[in-house]
Amino acid sequence: MTTTREAVGLPAIAFNLTKPGYLAHKGEIDDAIREVLETSWFVLGKNGDAFEHEFAGYLGMSHVLGCNSGYDALVLALRALGIGAGHEVLTVSHTAVATAVAISATGATPVFCDIDPVSFNIDPDTLEAHLTPRTRAIVPVHLYGQAADMGPIMAFARAHNLKVVEDCAQAHGARWQGQLVGTFGDIAAFSFYPTKNLGAYGDGGAVATNDDALAYHLSMLRNYGWQPGKRYISEIRGVNSRLDELQAAILRVKLRHLDGGNDARRRLASRYESHLSGLPGLILPSQSAGNHHVFHLYVVRLEARDDIATSLREAGIGTHVHYPQPIHRQPAYLDHGYGVGSLPETERACHDVLSLPMYPELPDADVARVARILRMLIEGRPTS
Ligand SMILES: *Cc1c(COP(=O)(O)O)cnc(C)c1O
């Protein structure tokens, strides 16, 4: 389909691209891949060990264990903490569906709390109302690259003896009051899906913890219940969820560039802000005081969201909606009993959020163009 922009000779602006990140570090990545192929050791080897060690170092935590995806990381974390059938886990409905289906996969029930409308993260003031004798854990999600409000969340968890599994899939390197996300709860779950701030070239994930016994349990769970180094005897009923050597080797390179990529995202976010601030009816992302936002996504709010997204697409600009339908209103979760209007801030967000193009190598000129066209659309002026 030719867009208006292409018709007048302007290249389309993609919502997200992973190839520029590859090209920026091509030499290192190609070398890492070639080395794995030449060694021909593909699962649970020296790159996996080294990546786990290096990512643990980055986080300042004792243990990282690679696994197959962010979803698996959440399931493994909850299982290691003994969460299962008959338990309830407090989380949000405004997140990737992986958060909820991971809880469901353990046999536990996700209990959806409403969000804070400014940060889009779980509103700690809503936790109390959802507490029951079956509540065992909280899964706060650090959505869009911004930390959830971890102080009050951890205080609530301690007061009620709840486990905390942080969903860090969108927030590698984000901080709350100077402290890295993933370092607050019992276990942190990370995704290395290709478009995440730390992305592999396929599926990948990891769990992180400071607890030696949990780490040992997790290392058995991800590998058939085998003790590390002891094959063929299952001590527990584990699964197969490992990070392969090719992905680990790629992630070792990408980890070295994580902070640089996050800085680039933060700079692009401030470019958007300088181009777009003050427009009536447009709400820009806000960074809570003390938070280090890593802008996995740059999400604005606007009333005529669908019309504007359509006009942007016609102008050759890619956008997405994260997320168009709250989990509690999706068919798979209707039997959980949340009616329309039960989570008002969540439902409002689904109606008016729009994610603008964002990736570390996005050219400044593209940000300026996106902003200029968005401004014209909001002001009701023709864009061509
Ligand atoms: C991407 C994502 C996940 C799942 O990660 P996968 O690696 O795709 O399984 C979980 N939670 C959130 C918030 C995510 O964005």
Short mmCIF file of C-alpha atoms and ligand atoms in Angstrom, two decimals:
data_model
loop_
_atom_site.label_atom_id
_atom_site.label_comp_id
_atom_site.label_asym_id
_atom_site.label_seq_id
_atom_site.Cartn_x
_atom_site.Cartn_y
_atom_site.Cartn_z
CA MET A 1 0.00 0.00 0.00
CA THR A 2 1.42 3.39 -0.89
CA THR A 3 0.98 5.97 1.76
CA THR A 4 0.65 9.69 1.24
CA ARG A 5 4.18 10.16 2.51
CA GLU A 6 5.63 7.66 0.05
CA ALA A 7 3.62 9.25 -2.75
CA VAL A 8 5.40 12.55 -2.10
CA GLY A 9 8.76 10.79 -1.81
CA LEU A 10 9.15 10.73 1.97
CA PRO A 11 10.17 7.40 3.51
CA ALA A 12 7.72 5.86 5.94
CA ILE A 13 8.63 6.08 9.62
CA ALA A 14 8.39 2.68 11.29
CA PHE A 15 7.09 2.32 14.81
CA ASN A 16 10.08 0.19 15.71
CA LEU A 17 13.05 -1.29 13.87
CA THR A 18 15.54 -3.87 15.13
CA LYS A 19 17.88 -3.82 12.13
CA PRO A 20 19.55 -0.45 12.89
CA GLY A 21 20.60 -1.86 16.28
CA TYR A 22 22.18 -4.84 14.54
CA LEU A 23 23.98 -2.65 12.02
CA ALA A 24 25.27 -0.38 14.80
CA HIS A 25 27.06 -3.33 16.47
CA LYS A 26 27.37 -5.69 13.51
CA GLY A 27 31.05 -6.54 13.95
CA GLU A 28 30.71 -7.60 17.58
CA ILE A 29 27.47 -9.51 16.98
CA ASP A 30 28.73 -11.36 13.91
CA ASP A 31 31.89 -12.35 15.80
CA ALA A 32 29.84 -13.60 18.77
CA ILE A 33 27.58 -15.70 16.53
CA ARG A 34 30.51 -17.11 14.55
CA GLU A 35 32.28 -18.09 17.75
CA VAL A 36 29.27 -20.11 18.93
CA LEU A 37 28.99 -21.86 15.57
CA GLU A 38 32.70 -22.67 15.54
CA THR A 39 32.56 -23.99 19.11
CA SER A 40 29.32 -25.81 18.25
CA TRP A 41 28.05 -26.00 21.82
CA PHE A 42 24.50 -24.74 21.74
CA VAL A 43 22.65 -25.18 25.04
CA LEU A 44 23.79 -24.40 28.61
CA GLY A 45 27.41 -23.55 27.90
CA LYS A 46 29.97 -20.86 28.50
CA ASN A 47 28.08 -17.99 26.87
CA GLY A 48 24.99 -18.70 28.95
CA ASP A 49 27.09 -18.82 32.12
CA ALA A 50 28.93 -15.65 31.16
CA PHE A 51 25.75 -13.77 30.27
CA GLU A 52 24.10 -14.81 33.55
CA HIS A 53 27.17 -13.62 35.45
CA GLU A 54 27.40 -10.34 33.52
CA PHE A 55 23.70 -9.51 33.79
CA ALA A 56 23.80 -10.31 37.52
CA GLY A 57 26.73 -7.89 37.72
CA TYR A 58 24.77 -5.21 35.88
CA LEU A 59 21.85 -5.63 38.28
CA GLY A 60 24.09 -5.97 41.34
CA MET A 61 22.32 -9.23 42.20
CA SER A 62 23.66 -12.63 43.23
CA HIS A 63 21.94 -14.82 40.64
CA VAL A 64 20.57 -14.62 37.11
CA LEU A 65 19.28 -17.71 35.31
CA GLY A 66 18.45 -17.62 31.62
CA CYS A 67 15.27 -19.19 30.31
CA ASN A 68 13.18 -19.34 27.17
CA SER A 69 11.09 -16.17 27.38
CA GLY A 70 9.75 -13.47 29.64
CA TYR A 71 6.58 -15.50 30.01
CA ASP A 72 8.59 -18.51 31.16
CA ALA A 73 10.55 -16.30 33.56
CA LEU A 74 7.29 -15.27 35.24
CA VAL A 75 5.97 -18.85 35.42
CA LEU A 76 9.28 -20.20 36.78
CA ALA A 77 9.48 -17.40 39.35
CA LEU A 78 5.94 -17.97 40.62
CA ARG A 79 6.39 -21.75 40.72
CA ALA A 80 9.69 -21.43 42.60
CA LEU A 81 7.86 -19.34 45.20
CA GLY A 82 5.23 -22.05 45.62
CA ILE A 83 2.42 -20.14 43.92
CA GLY A 84 -0.21 -22.44 42.41
CA ALA A 85 -3.80 -23.65 42.50
CA GLY A 86 -5.99 -21.96 45.06
CA HIS A 87 -3.76 -18.87 45.30
CA GLU A 88 -4.46 -15.33 44.16
CA VAL A 89 -1.86 -13.00 42.69
CA LEU A 90 -2.35 -9.23 42.58
CA THR A 91 -1.37 -7.64 39.29
CA VAL A 92 -2.69 -5.29 36.60
CA SER A 93 -4.98 -5.68 33.62
CA HIS A 94 -3.13 -2.94 31.72
CA THR A 95 -0.09 -4.98 30.63
CA ALA A 96 1.07 -7.50 28.05
CA VAL A 97 -1.21 -10.51 28.32
CA ALA A 98 1.87 -12.60 29.20
CA THR A 99 1.73 -11.26 32.76
CA ALA A 100 -1.76 -12.66 33.34
CA VAL A 101 -1.41 -15.91 31.42
CA ALA A 102 1.80 -16.70 33.31
CA ILE A 103 -0.10 -16.41 36.60
CA SER A 104 -2.92 -18.55 35.20
CA ALA A 105 -0.42 -21.17 34.00
CA THR A 106 0.64 -21.87 37.59
CA GLY A 107 -2.97 -22.66 38.50
CA ALA A 108 -3.28 -19.43 40.50
CA THR A 109 -5.81 -16.67 39.74
CA PRO A 110 -4.70 -13.22 38.60
CA VAL A 111 -6.49 -10.49 40.54
CA PHE A 112 -6.55 -7.26 38.58
CA CYS A 113 -5.90 -3.97 40.35
CA ASP A 114 -6.41 -0.57 38.75
CA ILE A 115 -3.55 1.64 37.59
CA ASP A 116 -2.31 5.08 38.46
CA PRO A 117 -3.37 7.24 35.49
CA VAL A 118 -0.10 9.18 35.40
CA SER A 119 2.45 6.33 35.54
CA PHE A 120 0.17 3.60 34.04
CA ASN A 121 1.52 1.29 36.75
CA ILE A 122 -0.29 -0.54 39.55
CA ASP A 123 -1.86 1.91 42.01
CA PRO A 124 -0.60 0.80 45.45
CA ASP A 125 -3.71 2.30 47.07
CA THR A 126 -5.89 -0.30 45.32
CA LEU A 127 -4.02 -3.34 46.70
CA GLU A 128 -5.82 -3.46 50.06
CA ALA A 129 -9.29 -3.76 48.50
CA HIS A 130 -8.25 -6.92 46.60
CA LEU A 131 -6.60 -8.72 49.51
CA THR A 132 -8.18 -12.05 50.52
CA PRO A 133 -6.96 -14.99 52.64
CA ARG A 134 -5.86 -16.62 49.36
CA THR A 135 -3.60 -13.74 48.24
CA ARG A 136 0.02 -14.96 48.06
CA ALA A 137 1.93 -12.62 45.76
CA ILE A 138 2.07 -9.35 43.84
CA VAL A 139 3.35 -9.07 40.27
CA PRO A 140 4.01 -5.37 39.68
CA VAL A 141 4.78 -4.54 36.05
CA HIS A 142 7.22 -1.73 35.23
CA LEU A 143 5.24 -0.69 32.18
CA TYR A 144 6.56 1.24 29.18
CA GLY A 145 10.01 1.47 30.84
CA GLN A 146 8.98 3.25 34.04
CA ALA A 147 9.31 1.71 37.51
CA ALA A 148 6.17 0.91 39.46
CA ASP A 149 5.90 2.62 42.85
CA MET A 150 8.06 0.04 44.64
CA GLY A 151 8.23 1.68 48.08
CA PRO A 152 4.54 1.32 48.95
CA ILE A 153 4.28 -1.99 47.05
CA MET A 154 7.07 -3.60 49.09
CA ALA A 155 5.69 -2.17 52.33
CA PHE A 156 2.28 -3.69 51.56
CA ALA A 157 3.88 -7.04 50.62
CA ARG A 158 5.87 -7.15 53.86
CA ALA A 159 2.83 -6.19 55.95
CA HIS A 160 0.78 -9.03 54.47
CA ASN A 161 3.53 -11.61 53.97
CA LEU A 162 3.20 -11.64 50.17
CA LYS A 163 5.86 -12.66 47.66
CA VAL A 164 6.83 -10.12 44.98
CA VAL A 165 7.77 -11.04 41.40
CA GLU A 166 8.70 -7.95 39.40
CA ASP A 167 7.77 -8.05 35.71
CA CYS A 168 10.76 -6.21 34.25
CA ALA A 169 10.10 -7.18 30.61
CA GLN A 170 9.84 -3.53 29.52
CA ALA A 171 12.25 -1.94 31.94
CA HIS A 172 15.86 -3.25 31.79
CA GLY A 173 17.90 -0.50 33.43
CA ALA A 174 14.97 1.53 34.80
CA ARG A 175 15.28 2.82 38.36
CA TRP A 176 12.97 3.72 41.23
CA GLN A 177 14.55 6.30 43.57
CA GLY A 178 17.95 5.37 42.13
CA GLN A 179 17.53 1.61 42.63
CA LEU A 180 17.36 -0.68 39.59
CA VAL A 181 14.05 -2.44 38.94
CA GLY A 182 14.30 -6.16 39.51
CA THR A 183 16.20 -5.70 42.77
CA PHE A 184 13.20 -5.05 45.05
CA GLY A 185 11.16 -8.24 45.11
CA ASP A 186 11.88 -11.93 45.69
CA ILE A 187 12.46 -12.71 42.02
CA ALA A 188 12.56 -10.51 38.91
CA ALA A 189 11.44 -11.69 35.47
CA PHE A 190 13.04 -10.29 32.31
CA SER A 191 12.14 -10.79 28.65
CA PHE A 192 14.70 -10.58 25.84
CA TYR A 193 12.09 -10.56 23.07
CA PRO A 194 13.78 -8.82 20.10
CA THR A 195 12.08 -5.43 20.54
CA LYS A 196 12.69 -5.13 24.29
CA ASN A 197 15.31 -2.67 25.56
CA LEU A 198 17.64 -5.66 25.94
CA GLY A 199 16.60 -7.84 23.01
CA ALA A 200 17.88 -11.12 21.60
CA TYR A 201 17.40 -12.38 18.01
CA GLY A 202 14.69 -14.83 18.98
CA ASP A 203 12.96 -15.64 22.25
CA GLY A 204 14.77 -15.37 25.55
CA GLY A 205 14.23 -14.46 29.17
CA ALA A 206 15.78 -14.58 32.62
CA VAL A 207 14.99 -14.63 36.31
CA ALA A 208 17.09 -12.78 38.89
CA THR A 209 17.22 -13.25 42.65
CA ASN A 210 19.46 -12.67 45.65
CA ASP A 211 18.24 -15.84 47.36
CA ASP A 212 20.66 -18.79 46.96
CA ALA A 213 18.06 -21.48 47.66
CA LEU A 214 15.57 -19.96 45.20
CA ALA A 215 18.29 -19.71 42.55
CA TYR A 216 19.14 -23.39 43.00
CA HIS A 217 15.47 -24.33 42.78
CA LEU A 218 15.05 -22.18 39.64
CA SER A 219 18.09 -23.79 37.99
CA MET A 220 16.49 -27.22 38.48
CA LEU A 221 13.02 -26.06 37.42
CA ARG A 222 14.24 -24.73 34.05
CA ASN A 223 16.09 -27.96 33.20
CA TYR A 224 13.81 -30.96 33.86
CA GLY A 225 14.34 -30.82 37.61
CA TRP A 226 17.96 -31.89 37.24
CA GLN A 227 20.52 -30.65 39.73
CA PRO A 228 23.14 -28.45 38.02
CA GLY A 229 25.71 -30.76 36.44
CA LYS A 230 23.71 -33.93 37.19
CA ARG A 231 21.80 -35.11 34.17
CA TYR A 232 19.03 -37.64 33.86
CA ILE A 233 17.78 -37.66 37.47
CA SER A 234 14.81 -35.37 38.09
CA GLU A 235 14.68 -34.18 41.68
CA ILE A 236 11.54 -32.12 41.01
CA ARG A 237 9.08 -31.91 38.12
CA GLY A 238 10.77 -29.22 36.09
CA VAL A 239 10.35 -28.02 32.53
CA ASN A 240 12.62 -27.29 29.59
CA SER A 241 13.12 -23.53 29.50
CA ARG A 242 16.69 -22.51 28.74
CA LEU A 243 18.45 -19.61 27.06
CA ASP A 244 20.46 -21.02 24.16
CA GLU A 245 24.11 -20.19 23.51
CA LEU A 246 23.49 -18.16 20.35
CA GLN A 247 21.03 -15.88 22.15
CA ALA A 248 23.28 -15.66 25.20
CA ALA A 249 26.28 -14.69 23.04
CA ILE A 250 24.20 -12.02 21.29
CA LEU A 251 22.86 -10.75 24.61
CA ARG A 252 26.41 -10.43 26.02
CA VAL A 253 27.13 -7.95 23.22
CA LYS A 254 23.76 -6.20 23.58
CA LEU A 255 24.17 -5.87 27.36
CA ARG A 256 27.30 -3.76 26.79
CA HIS A 257 25.12 -1.32 24.82
CA LEU A 258 22.03 -1.38 27.06
CA ASP A 259 22.75 1.85 28.92
CA GLY A 260 23.72 3.60 25.68
CA GLY A 261 20.45 2.50 24.08
CA ASN A 262 18.46 3.62 27.11
CA ASP A 263 20.20 7.02 27.05
CA ALA A 264 19.30 7.35 23.37
CA ARG A 265 15.65 6.54 24.15
CA ARG A 266 15.61 9.11 26.96
CA ARG A 267 17.08 11.75 24.66
CA LEU A 268 14.50 10.99 21.95
CA ALA A 269 11.75 11.24 24.57
CA SER A 270 12.96 14.71 25.50
CA ARG A 271 12.99 15.66 21.78
CA TYR A 272 9.34 14.55 21.53
CA GLU A 273 8.60 16.56 24.65
CA SER A 274 10.16 19.73 23.35
CA HIS A 275 8.25 19.41 20.06
CA LEU A 276 4.90 18.46 21.58
CA SER A 277 4.54 20.11 24.97
CA GLY A 278 1.70 22.53 25.47
CA LEU A 279 -0.61 21.05 22.84
CA PRO A 280 -4.16 21.11 24.18
CA GLY A 281 -5.69 17.66 24.63
CA LEU A 282 -2.37 15.86 24.34
CA ILE A 283 -0.89 14.29 27.47
CA LEU A 284 2.80 13.41 27.29
CA PRO A 285 4.46 10.72 29.40
CA SER A 286 5.53 11.97 32.79
CA GLN A 287 8.47 10.74 34.76
CA SER A 288 7.75 10.54 38.49
CA ALA A 289 10.32 12.32 40.65
CA GLY A 290 13.28 10.02 41.33
CA ASN A 291 12.35 7.63 38.52
CA HIS A 292 14.76 6.82 35.72
CA HIS A 293 12.38 6.04 32.83
CA VAL A 294 13.95 4.00 30.01
CA PHE A 295 11.17 4.59 27.46
CA HIS A 296 10.64 1.10 26.13
CA LEU A 297 7.63 2.87 24.63
CA TYR A 298 6.79 6.54 24.21
CA VAL A 299 3.10 6.65 25.04
CA VAL A 300 0.92 9.74 24.73
CA ARG A 301 -2.76 10.10 25.56
CA LEU A 302 -5.29 11.82 23.34
CA GLU A 303 -9.06 11.79 23.07
CA ALA A 304 -9.44 11.20 19.30
CA ARG A 305 -6.82 8.43 19.44
CA ASP A 306 -8.25 6.13 16.75
CA ASP A 307 -8.79 8.88 14.17
CA ILE A 308 -5.35 10.34 14.76
CA ALA A 309 -3.69 6.91 14.55
CA THR A 310 -5.44 6.33 11.21
CA SER A 311 -4.31 9.73 9.88
CA LEU A 312 -0.76 9.07 11.04
CA ARG A 313 -0.80 5.72 9.24
CA GLU A 314 -2.01 7.45 6.08
CA ALA A 315 0.90 9.84 6.49
CA GLY A 316 3.26 6.82 6.64
CA ILE A 317 3.88 6.92 10.39
CA GLY A 318 3.66 3.67 12.33
CA THR A 319 2.06 3.69 15.77
CA HIS A 320 0.68 1.03 18.10
CA VAL A 321 -1.78 0.87 20.96
CA HIS A 322 -0.44 -0.75 24.14
CA TYR A 323 -2.98 -2.12 24.90
CA PRO A 324 -6.28 -1.87 23.01
CA GLN A 325 -8.33 -4.15 25.26
CA PRO A 326 -7.73 -4.61 28.97
CA ILE A 327 -7.05 -8.21 29.94
CA HIS A 328 -10.06 -8.38 32.26
CA ARG A 329 -12.34 -7.66 29.26
CA GLN A 330 -10.70 -10.16 26.89
CA PRO A 331 -12.60 -13.39 26.18
CA ALA A 332 -10.09 -15.56 28.04
CA TYR A 333 -10.72 -13.67 31.29
CA LEU A 334 -14.41 -12.77 31.13
CA ASP A 335 -15.23 -15.59 33.56
CA HIS A 336 -13.10 -13.85 36.20
CA GLY A 337 -16.06 -11.54 36.78
CA TYR A 338 -14.78 -8.04 36.03
CA GLY A 339 -17.57 -6.04 34.41
CA VAL A 340 -17.25 -2.99 32.20
CA GLY A 341 -16.17 -0.09 34.40
CA SER A 342 -14.70 -2.29 37.13
CA LEU A 343 -11.21 -0.87 36.53
CA PRO A 344 -11.96 2.69 35.34
CA GLU A 345 -8.40 4.03 34.94
CA THR A 346 -7.33 0.87 33.07
CA GLU A 347 -10.30 1.12 30.71
CA ARG A 348 -9.72 4.84 30.15
CA ALA A 349 -6.07 4.20 29.27
CA CYS A 350 -6.97 1.52 26.70
CA HIS A 351 -9.23 4.07 25.05
CA ASP A 352 -6.75 6.94 24.69
CA VAL A 353 -3.12 5.70 24.73
CA LEU A 354 -0.99 5.84 21.59
CA SER A 355 2.62 4.65 21.28
CA LEU A 356 4.72 6.79 18.92
CA PRO A 357 7.81 5.53 17.05
CA MET A 358 10.63 4.77 19.52
CA TYR A 359 13.89 2.84 19.19
CA PRO A 360 17.44 3.93 20.03
CA GLU A 361 18.52 4.67 16.46
CA LEU A 362 15.35 6.61 15.51
CA PRO A 363 16.63 9.74 13.71
CA ASP A 364 15.92 13.13 15.32
CA ALA A 365 14.52 14.28 11.98
CA ASP A 366 11.90 11.50 12.17
CA VAL A 367 10.90 12.54 15.68
CA ALA A 368 10.51 16.10 14.43
CA ARG A 369 8.39 14.93 11.50
CA VAL A 370 6.16 12.72 13.62
CA ALA A 371 5.67 15.60 16.05
CA ARG A 372 4.94 18.11 13.30
CA ILE A 373 2.28 15.92 11.69
CA LEU A 374 0.74 15.01 15.04
CA ARG A 375 0.55 18.71 15.92
CA MET A 376 -1.19 19.51 12.60
CA LEU A 377 -3.70 16.70 13.14
CA ILE A 378 -4.50 17.82 16.67
CA GLU A 379 -4.88 21.41 15.52
CA GLY A 380 -7.16 20.20 12.70
CA ARG A 381 -4.87 21.45 9.94
CA PRO A 382 -4.21 19.54 6.67
CA THR A 383 -1.00 17.47 6.83
CA SER A 384 -0.03 17.69 3.17
C1 LIG B 1 7.08 -8.85 26.57
C2 LIG B 1 6.45 -8.93 27.89
C3 LIG B 1 6.32 -10.15 28.58
C4 LIG B 1 6.61 -11.48 27.94
O1 LIG B 1 7.84 -11.64 27.40
P1 LIG B 1 8.07 -12.74 26.25
O2 LIG B 1 9.56 -12.86 26.23
O3 LIG B 1 7.51 -12.20 25.00
O4 LIG B 1 7.43 -14.00 26.70
C5 LIG B 1 5.83 -10.12 29.86
N1 LIG B 1 5.45 -8.98 30.44
C6 LIG B 1 5.52 -7.80 29.81
C7 LIG B 1 5.10 -6.56 30.52
C8 LIG B 1 6.01 -7.73 28.51
O5 LIG B 1 6.07 -6.57 27.87
#
